[in-house]
mmCIF file of C-alpha atoms in Angstrom:
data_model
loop_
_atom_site.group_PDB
_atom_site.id
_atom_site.type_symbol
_atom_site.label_atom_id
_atom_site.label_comp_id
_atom_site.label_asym_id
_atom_site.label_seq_id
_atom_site.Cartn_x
_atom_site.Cartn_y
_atom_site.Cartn_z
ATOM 1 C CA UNK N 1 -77.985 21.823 62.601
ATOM 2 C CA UNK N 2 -74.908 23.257 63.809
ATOM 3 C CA UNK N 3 -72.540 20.695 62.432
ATOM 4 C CA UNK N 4 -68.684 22.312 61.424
ATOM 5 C CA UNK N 5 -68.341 22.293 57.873
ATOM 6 C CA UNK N 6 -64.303 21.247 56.913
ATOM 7 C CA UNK N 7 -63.085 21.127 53.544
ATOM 8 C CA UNK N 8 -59.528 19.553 53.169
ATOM 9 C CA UNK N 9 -58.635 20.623 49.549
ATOM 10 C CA UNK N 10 -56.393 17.916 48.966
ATOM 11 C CA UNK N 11 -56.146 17.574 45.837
ATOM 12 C CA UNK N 12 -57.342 20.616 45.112
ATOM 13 C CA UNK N 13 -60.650 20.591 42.824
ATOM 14 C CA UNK N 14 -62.199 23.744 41.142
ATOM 15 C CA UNK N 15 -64.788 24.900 43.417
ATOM 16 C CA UNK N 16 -67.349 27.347 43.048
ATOM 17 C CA UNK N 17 -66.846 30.018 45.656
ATOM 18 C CA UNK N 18 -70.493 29.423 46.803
ATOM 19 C CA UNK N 19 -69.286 25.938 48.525
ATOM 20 C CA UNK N 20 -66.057 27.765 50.238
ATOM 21 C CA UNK N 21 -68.620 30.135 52.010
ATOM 22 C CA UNK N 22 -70.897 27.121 52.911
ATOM 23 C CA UNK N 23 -67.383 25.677 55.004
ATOM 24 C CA UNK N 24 -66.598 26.354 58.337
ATOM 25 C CA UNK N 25 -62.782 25.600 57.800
ATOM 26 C CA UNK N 26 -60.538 25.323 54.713
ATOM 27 C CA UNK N 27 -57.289 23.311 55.261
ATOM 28 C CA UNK N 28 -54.762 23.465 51.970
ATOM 29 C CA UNK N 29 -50.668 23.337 52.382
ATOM 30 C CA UNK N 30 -49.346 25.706 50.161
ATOM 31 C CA UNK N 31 -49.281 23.896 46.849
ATOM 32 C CA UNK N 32 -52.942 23.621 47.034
ATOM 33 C CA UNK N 33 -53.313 27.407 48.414
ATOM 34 C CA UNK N 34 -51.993 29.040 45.594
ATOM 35 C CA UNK N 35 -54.340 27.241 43.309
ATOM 36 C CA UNK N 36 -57.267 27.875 44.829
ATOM 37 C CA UNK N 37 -56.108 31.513 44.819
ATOM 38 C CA UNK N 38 -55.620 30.640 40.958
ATOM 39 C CA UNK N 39 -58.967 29.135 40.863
ATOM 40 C CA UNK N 40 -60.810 32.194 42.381
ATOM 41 C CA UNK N 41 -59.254 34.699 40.406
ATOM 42 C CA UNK N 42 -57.341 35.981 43.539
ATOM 43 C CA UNK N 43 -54.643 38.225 44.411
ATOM 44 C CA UNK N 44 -52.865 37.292 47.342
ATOM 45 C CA UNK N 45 -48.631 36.736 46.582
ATOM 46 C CA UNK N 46 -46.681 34.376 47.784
ATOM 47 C CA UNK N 47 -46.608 34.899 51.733
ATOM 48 C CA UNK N 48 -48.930 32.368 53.394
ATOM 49 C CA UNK N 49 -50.482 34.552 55.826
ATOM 50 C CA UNK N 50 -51.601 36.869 52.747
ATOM 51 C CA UNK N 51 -52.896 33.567 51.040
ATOM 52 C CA UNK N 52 -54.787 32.563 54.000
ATOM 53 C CA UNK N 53 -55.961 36.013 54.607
ATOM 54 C CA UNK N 54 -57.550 36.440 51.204
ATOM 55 C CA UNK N 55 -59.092 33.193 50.584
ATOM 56 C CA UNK N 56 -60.210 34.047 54.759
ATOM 57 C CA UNK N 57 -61.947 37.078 52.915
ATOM 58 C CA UNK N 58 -63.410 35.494 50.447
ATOM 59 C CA UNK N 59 -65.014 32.449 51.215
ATOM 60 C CA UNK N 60 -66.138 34.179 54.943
ATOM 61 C CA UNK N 61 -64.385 31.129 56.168
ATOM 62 C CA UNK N 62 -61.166 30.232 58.634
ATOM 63 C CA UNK N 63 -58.527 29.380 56.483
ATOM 64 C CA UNK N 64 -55.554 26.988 57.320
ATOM 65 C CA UNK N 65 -52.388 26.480 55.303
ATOM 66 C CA UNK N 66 -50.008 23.711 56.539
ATOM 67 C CA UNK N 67 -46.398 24.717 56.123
ATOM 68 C CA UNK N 68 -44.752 21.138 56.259
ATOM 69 C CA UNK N 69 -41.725 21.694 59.141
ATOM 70 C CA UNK N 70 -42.600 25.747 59.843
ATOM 71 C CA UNK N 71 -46.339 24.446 60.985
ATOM 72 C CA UNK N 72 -49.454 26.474 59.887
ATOM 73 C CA UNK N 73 -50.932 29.711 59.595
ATOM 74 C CA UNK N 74 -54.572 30.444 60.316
ATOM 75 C CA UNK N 75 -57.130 33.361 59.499
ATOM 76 C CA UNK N 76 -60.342 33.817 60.571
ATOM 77 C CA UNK N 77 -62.991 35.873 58.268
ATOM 78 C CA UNK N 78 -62.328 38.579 61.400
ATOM 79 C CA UNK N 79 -58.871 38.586 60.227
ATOM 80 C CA UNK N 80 -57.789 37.273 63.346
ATOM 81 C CA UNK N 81 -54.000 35.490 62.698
ATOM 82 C CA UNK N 82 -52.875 32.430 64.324
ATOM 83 C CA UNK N 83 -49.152 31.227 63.736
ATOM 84 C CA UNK N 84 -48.258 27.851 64.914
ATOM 85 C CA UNK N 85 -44.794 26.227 64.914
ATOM 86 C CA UNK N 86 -43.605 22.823 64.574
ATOM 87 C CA UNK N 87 -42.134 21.445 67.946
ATOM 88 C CA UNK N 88 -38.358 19.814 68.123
ATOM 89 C CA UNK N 89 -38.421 16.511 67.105
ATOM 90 C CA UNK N 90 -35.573 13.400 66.033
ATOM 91 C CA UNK N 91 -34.994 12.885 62.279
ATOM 92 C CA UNK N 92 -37.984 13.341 60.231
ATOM 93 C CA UNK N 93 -38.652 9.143 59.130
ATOM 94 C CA UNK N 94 -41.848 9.428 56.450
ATOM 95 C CA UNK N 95 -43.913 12.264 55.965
ATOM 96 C CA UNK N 96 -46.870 10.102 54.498
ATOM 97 C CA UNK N 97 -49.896 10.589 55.730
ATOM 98 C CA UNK N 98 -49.099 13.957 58.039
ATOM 99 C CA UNK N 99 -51.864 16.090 56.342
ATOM 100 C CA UNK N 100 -54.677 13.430 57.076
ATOM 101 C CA UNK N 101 -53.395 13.303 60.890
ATOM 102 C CA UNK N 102 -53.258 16.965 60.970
ATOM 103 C CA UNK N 103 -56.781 17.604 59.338
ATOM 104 C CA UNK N 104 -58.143 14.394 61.439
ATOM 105 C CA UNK N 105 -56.886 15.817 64.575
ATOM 106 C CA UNK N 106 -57.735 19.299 63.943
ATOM 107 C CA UNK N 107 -61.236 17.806 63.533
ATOM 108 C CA UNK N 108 -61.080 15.634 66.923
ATOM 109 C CA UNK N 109 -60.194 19.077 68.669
ATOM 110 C CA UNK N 110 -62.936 21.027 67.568
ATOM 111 C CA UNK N 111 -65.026 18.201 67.976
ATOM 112 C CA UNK N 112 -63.869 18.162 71.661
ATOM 113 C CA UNK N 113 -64.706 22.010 71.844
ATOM 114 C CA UNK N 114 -60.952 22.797 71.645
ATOM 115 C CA UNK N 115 -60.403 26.450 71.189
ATOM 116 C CA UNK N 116 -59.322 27.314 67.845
ATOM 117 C CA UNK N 117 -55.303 27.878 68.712
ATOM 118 C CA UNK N 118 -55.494 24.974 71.328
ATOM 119 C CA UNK N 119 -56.838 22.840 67.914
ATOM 120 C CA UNK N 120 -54.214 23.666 66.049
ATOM 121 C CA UNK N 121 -51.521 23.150 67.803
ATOM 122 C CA UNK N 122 -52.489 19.598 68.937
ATOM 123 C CA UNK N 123 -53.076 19.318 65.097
ATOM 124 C CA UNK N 124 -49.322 20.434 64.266
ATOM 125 C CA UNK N 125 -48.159 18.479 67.115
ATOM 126 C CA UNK N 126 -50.280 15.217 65.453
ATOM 127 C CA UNK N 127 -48.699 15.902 62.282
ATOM 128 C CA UNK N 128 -45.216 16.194 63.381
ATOM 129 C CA UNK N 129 -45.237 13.214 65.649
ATOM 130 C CA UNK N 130 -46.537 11.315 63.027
ATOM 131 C CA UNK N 131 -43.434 12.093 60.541
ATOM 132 C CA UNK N 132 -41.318 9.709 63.252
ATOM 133 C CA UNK N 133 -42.358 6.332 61.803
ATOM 134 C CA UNK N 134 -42.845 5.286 58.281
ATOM 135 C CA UNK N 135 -46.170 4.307 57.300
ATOM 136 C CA UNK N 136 -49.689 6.769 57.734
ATOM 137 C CA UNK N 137 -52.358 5.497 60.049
ATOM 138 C CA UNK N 138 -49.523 3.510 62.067
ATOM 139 C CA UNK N 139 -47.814 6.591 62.639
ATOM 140 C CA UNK N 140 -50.585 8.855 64.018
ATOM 141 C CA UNK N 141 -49.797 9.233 67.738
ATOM 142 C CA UNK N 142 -52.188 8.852 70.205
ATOM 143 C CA UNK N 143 -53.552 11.729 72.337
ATOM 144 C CA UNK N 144 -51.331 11.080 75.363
ATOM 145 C CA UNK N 145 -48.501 11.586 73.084
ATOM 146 C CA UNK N 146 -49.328 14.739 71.283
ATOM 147 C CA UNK N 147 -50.342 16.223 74.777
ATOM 148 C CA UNK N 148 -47.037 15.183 76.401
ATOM 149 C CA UNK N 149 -45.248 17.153 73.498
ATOM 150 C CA UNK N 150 -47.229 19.997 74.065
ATOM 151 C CA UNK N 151 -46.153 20.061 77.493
ATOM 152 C CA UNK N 152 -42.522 19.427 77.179
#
C-alpha cells in the first residue's frame, strides 16, 4: 500500500530476520545495535558505521544508529552513508525522552517527503533540542524551532 515500515528497537526484542527485511527503517542507539548484531549472528565490530552497514546488509533495510551527543549514522541497503552531527547547544538539562523525539520526528519528515539526510538532521536537531528541558513530551520542540537551528 506503500506505507514506510519503521521499527524503533527500543528495547531491543529478538527478531526473526524475516521482520527486519519487511521494515523500511531500523532506528537502534548503539546499546541496542550491538545486540541485534548479537541476535543475528553478525559480525560487524564496534564502529557504528560497520554496525549499521551490516545489519543495512542484512535486513535489505536503512539502518539508523543514534549516537547520543555525536548524532547518528545511517546506511542504506545501497550502502549509501549518511553522518549527521549534533548542533551546539547550552548545557544538556534531561536526556529523557530524546530517542522518541528523534524517531517521532524522523517519522514526521519522511512523512512530509523529507529527503532522507534532510530527515535526519531535523531528527538530530529534534533530539538535541529536546535535551534543554527536563521532562519528554514537554521538551520536544516545535518545528519552527528545530528549523531555526538548522539554519543558524
Amino acid at each position: 500500500s506503500g506505507a514506510k515500515i519503521i521499527m524503533n528497537m527500543a528495547p531491543v526484542k529478538k527478531v526473526p530476520s524475516v521482520v527486519l527485511k519487511l521494515s523500511d527503517y531500523l532506528i537502534v542507539n548503539e546499546i541496542e545495535a550491538e545486540q541485534v548484531i548479537k541476535n543475528a549472528k553478525l559480525e560487524a565490530g564496534k564502529n557504528p558505521t560497520d554496525q549499521a552497514m551490516a545489519l543495512a546488509k542484512e535486513g535489505k533495510t536503512t539502518v539508523i544508529i543514534t549516537l547520543g551527543e555525536k548524532g547518528c549514522v545511517a546506511v542504506t541497503p545501497e550502502e549509501k552513508i549518511f553522518s549527521i552531527d549534533t548542533p551546539n547547544i547550552e548545557q544538556v538539562v534531561d536526556t529523557t525522552g530524546a530517542g522518541d523525539c528523534f524517531a517521532g520526528t524522523f517519522a514526521a519528515c519522511l512523512h512530509e517527503k523529507y529527503e532522507l539526510k534532510k530527515a535526519l538532521k531535523a531528527a538530530v536537531t529534534a533530539a538535541t533540542l529536546s535535551c534543554l528541558k527536563p521532562g519528554a513530551q514537554n521538551s520536544y520542540p516545535m518545528l519552527s524551532d528545530i528549523e531555526e537551528l538548522i539554519n543558524r
